[in-house]
mmCIF file of C-alpha atoms in Angstrom:
data_model
loop_
_atom_site.group_PDB
_atom_site.id
_atom_site.type_symbol
_atom_site.label_atom_id
_atom_site.label_comp_id
_atom_site.label_asym_id
_atom_site.label_seq_id
_atom_site.Cartn_x
_atom_site.Cartn_y
_atom_site.Cartn_z
ATOM 1 C CA MET R 1 0.000 0.000 0.000
ATOM 2 C CA SER R 2 2.849 2.399 0.800
ATOM 3 C CA THR R 3 4.288 1.814 -2.677
ATOM 4 C CA VAL R 4 0.972 2.720 -4.322
ATOM 5 C CA LEU R 5 0.637 5.834 -2.164
ATOM 6 C CA ALA R 6 4.201 6.942 -2.944
ATOM 7 C CA LEU R 7 3.725 6.498 -6.699
ATOM 8 C CA ALA R 8 0.391 8.338 -6.522
ATOM 9 C CA ALA R 9 2.152 11.127 -4.622
ATOM 10 C CA ALA R 10 4.843 11.337 -7.322
ATOM 11 C CA CYS R 11 2.146 11.510 -10.005
ATOM 12 C CA PHE R 12 0.310 14.344 -8.252
ATOM 13 C CA ILE R 13 3.551 16.257 -7.670
ATOM 14 C CA GLY R 14 4.526 15.826 -11.318
ATOM 15 C CA ALA R 15 1.083 16.986 -12.464
ATOM 16 C CA GLY R 16 1.369 19.999 -10.177
ATOM 17 C CA PHE R 17 4.698 20.988 -11.701
ATOM 18 C CA VAL R 18 3.303 20.628 -15.226
ATOM 19 C CA ALA R 19 0.305 22.868 -14.492
ATOM 20 C CA GLN R 20 2.466 25.515 -12.853
ATOM 21 C CA GLN R 21 5.021 25.541 -15.666
ATOM 22 C CA HIS R 22 2.329 25.629 -18.365
ATOM 23 C CA VAL R 23 0.918 28.850 -16.903
ATOM 24 C CA ALA R 24 4.164 30.507 -15.776
ATOM 25 C CA TYR R 25 5.760 29.992 -19.211
ATOM 26 C CA ARG R 26 3.159 32.338 -20.686
ATOM 27 C CA GLU R 27 4.011 35.213 -18.373
ATOM 28 C CA PRO R 28 6.241 38.076 -19.595
ATOM 29 C CA LEU R 29 9.964 37.539 -19.113
ATOM 30 C CA ASP R 30 10.393 40.821 -17.252
ATOM 31 C CA GLU R 31 8.410 39.321 -14.354
ATOM 32 C CA MET R 32 11.149 36.829 -13.456
ATOM 33 C CA LEU R 33 12.218 37.234 -9.802
ATOM 34 C CA HIS R 34 9.516 39.867 -9.231
ATOM 35 C CA LEU R 35 6.704 39.275 -6.744
ATOM 36 C CA ARG R 36 4.222 40.459 -9.359
ATOM 37 C CA LEU R 37 4.851 37.136 -11.121
ATOM 38 C CA LEU R 38 3.280 35.365 -8.145
ATOM 39 C CA THR R 39 0.459 37.913 -7.858
ATOM 40 C CA HIS R 40 -0.415 37.253 -11.509
ATOM 41 C CA LEU R 41 -0.147 33.481 -11.194
ATOM 42 C CA VAL R 42 -2.460 33.233 -8.170
ATOM 43 C CA ARG R 43 -5.248 34.582 -10.391
ATOM 44 C CA LYS R 44 -4.920 31.665 -12.824
ATOM 45 C CA ARG R 45 -7.120 28.635 -12.158
ATOM 46 C CA VAL R 46 -4.776 26.105 -13.759
ATOM 47 C CA TRP R 47 -1.845 27.346 -11.698
ATOM 48 C CA LEU R 48 -3.884 27.091 -8.492
ATOM 49 C CA LEU R 49 -4.876 23.563 -9.488
ATOM 50 C CA GLY R 50 -1.187 22.808 -9.900
ATOM 51 C CA ILE R 51 -0.479 24.025 -6.366
ATOM 52 C CA ALA R 52 -3.413 21.954 -5.081
ATOM 53 C CA ALA R 53 -2.071 18.863 -6.889
ATOM 54 C CA MET R 54 1.323 19.343 -5.246
ATOM 55 C CA VAL R 55 -0.293 19.659 -1.822
ATOM 56 C CA CYS R 56 -2.207 16.417 -2.490
ATOM 57 C CA GLY R 57 1.066 14.778 -3.492
ATOM 58 C CA GLN R 58 2.750 15.910 -0.279
ATOM 59 C CA VAL R 59 -0.149 14.566 1.794
ATOM 60 C CA LEU R 60 -0.042 11.215 -0.014
ATOM 61 C CA GLY R 61 3.724 11.093 0.501
ATOM 62 C CA ALA R 62 3.244 11.681 4.223
ATOM 63 C CA LEU R 63 0.659 8.883 4.338
ATOM 64 C CA ALA R 64 3.075 6.562 2.541
ATOM 65 C CA LEU R 65 5.695 7.286 5.211
ATOM 66 C CA THR R 66 3.331 6.096 7.931
ATOM 67 C CA GLY R 67 3.584 2.551 6.549
ATOM 68 C CA ALA R 68 7.198 2.477 5.336
ATOM 69 C CA ASP R 69 10.587 4.009 6.076
ATOM 70 C CA LEU R 70 12.016 7.095 4.376
ATOM 71 C CA GLY R 71 14.484 5.072 2.336
ATOM 72 C CA SER R 72 11.645 3.126 0.711
ATOM 73 C CA VAL R 73 9.385 6.089 -0.040
ATOM 74 C CA GLU R 74 11.777 8.870 -1.118
ATOM 75 C CA PRO R 75 13.150 7.000 -4.183
ATOM 76 C CA LEU R 76 9.582 6.500 -5.435
ATOM 77 C CA LEU R 77 8.777 10.179 -4.887
ATOM 78 C CA ALA R 78 11.794 11.026 -7.069
ATOM 79 C CA THR R 79 9.937 9.590 -10.076
ATOM 80 C CA ASN R 80 7.807 12.768 -10.185
ATOM 81 C CA LEU R 81 10.039 14.026 -13.019
ATOM 82 C CA ILE R 82 9.089 11.078 -15.254
ATOM 83 C CA PHE R 83 5.411 11.551 -14.385
ATOM 84 C CA ALA R 84 5.721 15.254 -15.216
ATOM 85 C CA PHE R 85 7.175 14.508 -18.659
ATOM 86 C CA LEU R 86 4.493 11.910 -19.396
ATOM 87 C CA ILE R 87 1.675 14.251 -18.300
ATOM 88 C CA ALA R 88 3.101 17.201 -20.258
ATOM 89 C CA HIS R 89 3.325 15.036 -23.367
ATOM 90 C CA ALA R 90 -0.167 13.557 -22.938
ATOM 91 C CA VAL R 91 -2.109 16.647 -21.824
ATOM 92 C CA TYR R 92 -0.332 19.512 -23.583
ATOM 93 C CA GLN R 93 1.223 17.545 -26.465
ATOM 94 C CA GLU R 94 4.555 19.017 -25.399
ATOM 95 C CA TRP R 95 7.280 17.875 -27.752
ATOM 96 C CA LEU R 96 10.155 16.154 -25.971
ATOM 97 C CA SER R 97 13.219 14.950 -27.839
ATOM 98 C CA HIS R 98 14.857 11.573 -27.266
ATOM 99 C CA ALA R 99 17.655 13.439 -25.475
ATOM 100 C CA ALA R 100 15.117 14.967 -23.076
ATOM 101 C CA TRP R 101 13.692 11.548 -22.211
ATOM 102 C CA TRP R 102 17.160 10.085 -21.681
ATOM 103 C CA GLY R 103 18.097 13.064 -19.529
ATOM 104 C CA ALA R 104 14.977 12.591 -17.406
ATOM 105 C CA VAL R 105 15.770 8.898 -16.936
ATOM 106 C CA LEU R 106 19.364 9.715 -15.906
ATOM 107 C CA VAL R 107 18.270 12.382 -13.404
ATOM 108 C CA THR R 108 15.553 10.195 -11.908
ATOM 109 C CA GLY R 109 17.781 7.118 -11.780
ATOM 110 C CA GLY R 110 20.629 9.094 -10.232
ATOM 111 C CA VAL R 111 18.458 10.646 -7.525
ATOM 112 C CA THR R 112 16.826 7.298 -6.807
ATOM 113 C CA GLY R 113 20.190 5.543 -6.522
ATOM 114 C CA PHE R 114 21.564 8.233 -4.224
ATOM 115 C CA LEU R 115 18.509 8.018 -1.974
ATOM 116 C CA VAL R 116 18.467 4.209 -1.882
ATOM 117 C CA PHE R 117 22.148 3.805 -0.977
ATOM 118 C CA GLY R 118 22.698 6.992 1.019
ATOM 119 C CA ARG R 119 19.594 7.019 3.190
ATOM 120 C CA PRO R 120 20.471 8.600 6.541
ATOM 121 C CA GLN R 121 19.630 7.011 9.873
ATOM 122 C CA ALA R 122 19.561 7.770 13.609
ATOM 123 C CA GLY R 123 19.340 11.551 13.722
ATOM 124 C CA GLN R 124 18.802 13.838 16.693
ATOM 125 C CA ALA R 125 16.869 17.038 17.375
ATOM 126 C CA ALA R 126 18.421 20.379 16.441
ATOM 127 C CA GLY R 127 17.159 23.220 18.631
ATOM 128 C CA PRO R 128 16.661 26.725 17.214
ATOM 129 C CA THR R 129 19.909 27.936 18.823
ATOM 130 C CA SER R 130 22.019 25.065 17.508
ATOM 131 C CA PRO R 131 25.019 26.203 15.407
ATOM 132 C CA ARG R 132 24.264 23.266 13.098
ATOM 133 C CA TRP R 133 21.649 25.469 11.401
ATOM 134 C CA LEU R 134 24.543 27.417 9.871
ATOM 135 C CA ALA R 135 24.637 24.619 7.266
ATOM 136 C CA ALA R 136 21.163 25.658 6.117
ATOM 137 C CA GLY R 137 22.367 29.254 5.967
ATOM 138 C CA ALA R 138 25.251 28.188 3.739
ATOM 139 C CA VAL R 139 22.821 26.464 1.358
ATOM 140 C CA LEU R 140 20.651 29.602 1.226
ATOM 141 C CA ALA R 141 23.723 31.716 0.456
ATOM 142 C CA LEU R 142 24.708 29.360 -2.381
ATOM 143 C CA ALA R 143 21.155 29.449 -3.773
ATOM 144 C CA ALA R 144 21.227 33.257 -3.684
ATOM 145 C CA ALA R 145 24.568 33.250 -5.509
ATOM 146 C CA LEU R 146 23.151 31.027 -8.270
ATOM 147 C CA ALA R 147 20.178 33.368 -8.700
ATOM 148 C CA LEU R 148 22.478 36.406 -8.940
ATOM 149 C CA LEU R 149 24.791 34.654 -11.406
ATOM 150 C CA ALA R 150 21.800 34.086 -13.698
ATOM 151 C CA ALA R 151 21.334 37.809 -14.434
ATOM 152 C CA PRO R 152 23.544 38.113 -17.557
ATOM 153 C CA CYS R 153 22.872 34.585 -18.834
ATOM 154 C CA SER R 154 20.708 33.199 -21.632
ATOM 155 C CA LEU R 155 17.164 32.056 -20.874
ATOM 156 C CA ARG R 156 18.240 28.425 -20.934
ATOM 157 C CA THR R 157 20.991 29.056 -18.375
ATOM 158 C CA LYS R 158 18.717 31.289 -16.308
ATOM 159 C CA ALA R 159 16.175 28.479 -16.066
ATOM 160 C CA LEU R 160 18.849 25.974 -14.980
ATOM 161 C CA LEU R 161 20.283 28.289 -12.319
ATOM 162 C CA PHE R 162 16.878 29.393 -11.019
ATOM 163 C CA SER R 163 15.646 25.803 -10.825
ATOM 164 C CA ALA R 164 18.804 24.619 -9.044
ATOM 165 C CA ALA R 165 18.443 27.490 -6.544
ATOM 166 C CA ALA R 166 14.753 26.676 -6.059
ATOM 167 C CA GLY R 167 15.479 22.988 -5.474
ATOM 168 C CA MET R 168 18.140 23.869 -2.910
ATOM 169 C CA MET R 169 15.731 26.166 -1.089
ATOM 170 C CA PHE R 170 13.014 23.499 -1.175
ATOM 171 C CA GLY R 171 15.541 21.240 0.572
ATOM 172 C CA VAL R 172 16.097 23.930 3.230
ATOM 173 C CA GLN R 173 12.323 24.266 3.502
ATOM 174 C CA ASP R 174 12.064 20.539 4.237
ATOM 175 C CA ALA R 175 14.715 20.847 6.962
ATOM 176 C CA LEU R 176 12.976 23.875 8.502
ATOM 177 C CA THR R 177 9.663 22.014 8.472
ATOM 178 C CA HIS R 178 11.299 19.104 10.288
ATOM 179 C CA GLY R 179 12.893 21.476 12.813
ATOM 180 C CA THR R 180 9.633 23.336 13.401
ATOM 181 C CA LEU R 181 7.757 20.092 14.021
ATOM 182 C CA GLN R 182 10.441 19.017 16.489
ATOM 183 C CA ALA R 183 10.087 22.330 18.355
ATOM 184 C CA LEU R 184 6.312 21.938 18.517
ATOM 185 C CA GLU R 185 6.650 18.396 19.861
ATOM 186 C CA ARG R 186 9.087 19.487 22.564
ATOM 187 C CA GLY R 187 7.480 22.711 23.786
ATOM 188 C CA GLY R 188 3.998 22.961 22.330
ATOM 189 C CA LEU R 189 2.511 25.669 20.110
ATOM 190 C CA ALA R 190 3.620 28.659 22.189
ATOM 191 C CA ALA R 191 7.245 27.529 22.336
ATOM 192 C CA GLY R 192 7.228 26.604 18.669
ATOM 193 C CA LEU R 193 6.011 30.041 17.606
ATOM 194 C CA TRP R 194 8.484 31.804 19.903
ATOM 195 C CA ASN R 195 11.554 30.872 17.848
ATOM 196 C CA TRP R 196 12.743 31.914 14.391
ATOM 197 C CA GLN R 197 12.116 28.686 12.494
ATOM 198 C CA PRO R 198 8.417 28.963 11.464
ATOM 199 C CA TYR R 199 8.879 32.540 10.242
ATOM 200 C CA THR R 200 12.011 31.677 8.310
ATOM 201 C CA LEU R 201 10.108 28.716 6.867
ATOM 202 C CA VAL R 202 7.414 31.021 5.458
ATOM 203 C CA ALA R 203 10.011 33.384 3.954
ATOM 204 C CA VAL R 204 11.993 30.526 2.397
ATOM 205 C CA ALA R 205 8.782 28.991 1.008
ATOM 206 C CA VAL R 206 7.835 32.252 -0.747
ATOM 207 C CA VAL R 207 11.308 32.805 -2.211
ATOM 208 C CA SER R 208 11.665 29.193 -3.348
ATOM 209 C CA LEU R 209 8.255 29.373 -5.030
ATOM 210 C CA LEU R 210 9.269 32.598 -6.792
ATOM 211 C CA LEU R 211 12.518 31.022 -8.014
ATOM 212 C CA ALA R 212 10.694 27.949 -9.301
ATOM 213 C CA GLN R 213 8.103 30.010 -11.167
ATOM 214 C CA SER R 214 10.854 32.232 -12.605
ATOM 215 C CA ALA R 215 12.561 29.094 -13.931
ATOM 216 C CA PHE R 216 9.236 27.956 -15.413
ATOM 217 C CA ASP R 217 8.801 31.421 -16.973
ATOM 218 C CA ALA R 218 12.223 31.228 -18.624
ATOM 219 C CA ALA R 219 12.198 27.808 -20.316
ATOM 220 C CA PRO R 220 10.120 24.686 -21.053
ATOM 221 C CA LEU R 221 9.623 21.885 -18.570
ATOM 222 C CA ALA R 222 12.553 19.768 -19.799
ATOM 223 C CA ILE R 223 14.954 22.605 -18.934
ATOM 224 C CA SER R 224 13.319 24.200 -15.901
ATOM 225 C CA LEU R 225 12.172 21.218 -13.814
ATOM 226 C CA PRO R 226 14.940 18.554 -13.533
ATOM 227 C CA ALA R 227 17.299 20.566 -11.303
ATOM 228 C CA ILE R 228 14.434 21.218 -8.865
ATOM 229 C CA THR R 229 13.542 17.548 -8.546
ATOM 230 C CA ALA R 230 17.212 16.574 -8.197
ATOM 231 C CA ALA R 231 18.379 19.259 -5.769
ATOM 232 C CA GLU R 232 15.550 19.096 -3.216
ATOM 233 C CA PRO R 233 16.019 15.501 -1.943
ATOM 234 C CA ILE R 234 19.815 15.664 -2.154
ATOM 235 C CA ILE R 235 19.992 18.919 -0.169
ATOM 236 C CA GLY R 236 17.432 17.445 2.232
ATOM 237 C CA ILE R 237 19.749 14.495 2.908
ATOM 238 C CA VAL R 238 22.821 16.752 3.229
ATOM 239 C CA LEU R 239 21.045 18.962 5.781
ATOM 240 C CA GLY R 240 19.820 15.842 7.567
ATOM 241 C CA VAL R 241 23.482 14.925 8.087
ATOM 242 C CA PHE R 242 24.770 18.381 9.054
ATOM 243 C CA VAL R 243 21.759 19.762 10.958
ATOM 244 C CA PHE R 244 20.111 16.673 12.440
ATOM 245 C CA ALA R 245 23.281 14.566 12.837
ATOM 246 C CA GLU R 246 21.923 11.753 10.686
ATOM 247 C CA ARG R 247 24.395 9.198 9.331
ATOM 248 C CA LEU R 248 24.776 8.287 5.678
ATOM 249 C CA GLN R 249 25.693 4.768 4.602
ATOM 250 C CA ILE R 250 29.504 4.827 4.403
ATOM 251 C CA THR R 251 30.434 1.355 3.205
ATOM 252 C CA ALA R 252 32.607 1.202 0.104
ATOM 253 C CA GLY R 253 29.705 -0.087 -2.003
ATOM 254 C CA ALA R 254 27.284 2.541 -0.717
ATOM 255 C CA LEU R 255 29.752 5.375 -1.313
ATOM 256 C CA ALA R 256 30.433 4.160 -4.845
ATOM 257 C CA ALA R 257 26.699 3.999 -5.543
ATOM 258 C CA GLU R 258 26.154 7.490 -4.090
ATOM 259 C CA VAL R 259 28.905 8.960 -6.277
ATOM 260 C CA ALA R 260 27.502 7.130 -9.303
ATOM 261 C CA GLY R 261 24.038 8.482 -8.532
ATOM 262 C CA LEU R 262 25.261 12.069 -8.290
ATOM 263 C CA SER R 263 27.244 11.606 -11.509
ATOM 264 C CA MET R 264 24.097 10.398 -13.270
ATOM 265 C CA VAL R 265 22.205 13.468 -12.029
ATOM 266 C CA VAL R 266 24.871 15.825 -13.373
ATOM 267 C CA LEU R 267 25.045 13.972 -16.695
ATOM 268 C CA GLY R 268 21.248 13.980 -17.008
ATOM 269 C CA ILE R 269 21.012 17.724 -16.391
ATOM 270 C CA VAL R 270 23.766 18.347 -18.954
ATOM 271 C CA VAL R 271 21.895 16.212 -21.513
ATOM 272 C CA LEU R 272 18.658 18.086 -20.800
ATOM 273 C CA ALA R 273 20.391 21.469 -20.977
ATOM 274 C CA ARG R 274 21.732 20.634 -24.430
ATOM 275 C CA ALA R 275 18.416 19.297 -25.751
ATOM 276 C CA ARG R 276 16.557 21.293 -28.389
ATOM 277 C CA TYR R 277 13.338 23.041 -27.428
ATOM 278 C CA PRO R 278 11.074 25.624 -29.106
ATOM 279 C CA GLY R 279 11.519 29.306 -28.273
ATOM 280 C CA LYS R 280 9.324 31.053 -25.769
ATOM 281 C CA PRO R 281 6.105 32.376 -27.340
ATOM 282 C CA ALA R 282 5.514 36.112 -27.364
ATOM 283 C CA THR R 283 2.863 36.711 -24.717
ATOM 284 C CA THR R 284 1.580 39.502 -22.541
ATOM 285 C CA GLY R 285 0.380 37.370 -19.659
ATOM 286 C CA ASP R 286 -3.222 38.503 -20.211
ATOM 287 C CA GLU R 287 -4.510 35.468 -22.088
ATOM 288 C CA PRO R 288 -6.613 32.886 -20.262
ATOM 289 C CA PRO R 289 -4.676 30.087 -18.515
#
């Protein structure tokens, strides 16, 4: 049952990404990294349905975790990229080259392999004053640097950098969610709301959403989505190690598989970045979703 729930979650998450990208891609390019992009998108029914589909996927993923461990569920959730490509092709007749499909398989396989062999275990709570949270700050700084580096780049490169930054921030968001839940369990609602974590979580969620939609505005799904789906779980595992003192598998075989998985992710993103795709249509953002 957990396997079915995890695959259903991946399908909903993939569908949510497709709906969001379909709408955001039709917004003017000068709205990238501006809050008005989000204010325009929230008025579009299809985009809101995409957000709702992602929420459903997250809920189904949480339900799957109640009947299985993280190492069994997370690799299945990583298949959301394949589901997104299939849905985009079936619903919107989006043209995807053979290179794009191979790139998607490499990214998904690499993330899945990394999660299967590197799954962390036996963590501990990280209080709001713990210096271990500096690791999350370092990830946020790197994400900000990627977004700034995108300024003079082509649309293709902008989309890659924005999506990588968004995926990294989604990983930080996952860690902050975990930390906030731990604080609520330890001290109750009042104690949980008294520290910085829930408020930082909201800010990170808004910025990560803006980065993701800016990536979707800049380039088609095959360019703008893979780095998000690859970076989020990997950064989540890295922060699990540095913030929550979880332990990765460190046997020779596991390390070799983890390196191979990361190599596949990089190769897949390179293949996708080099794939051909049609230019962005000239739009004003005023047409119906």
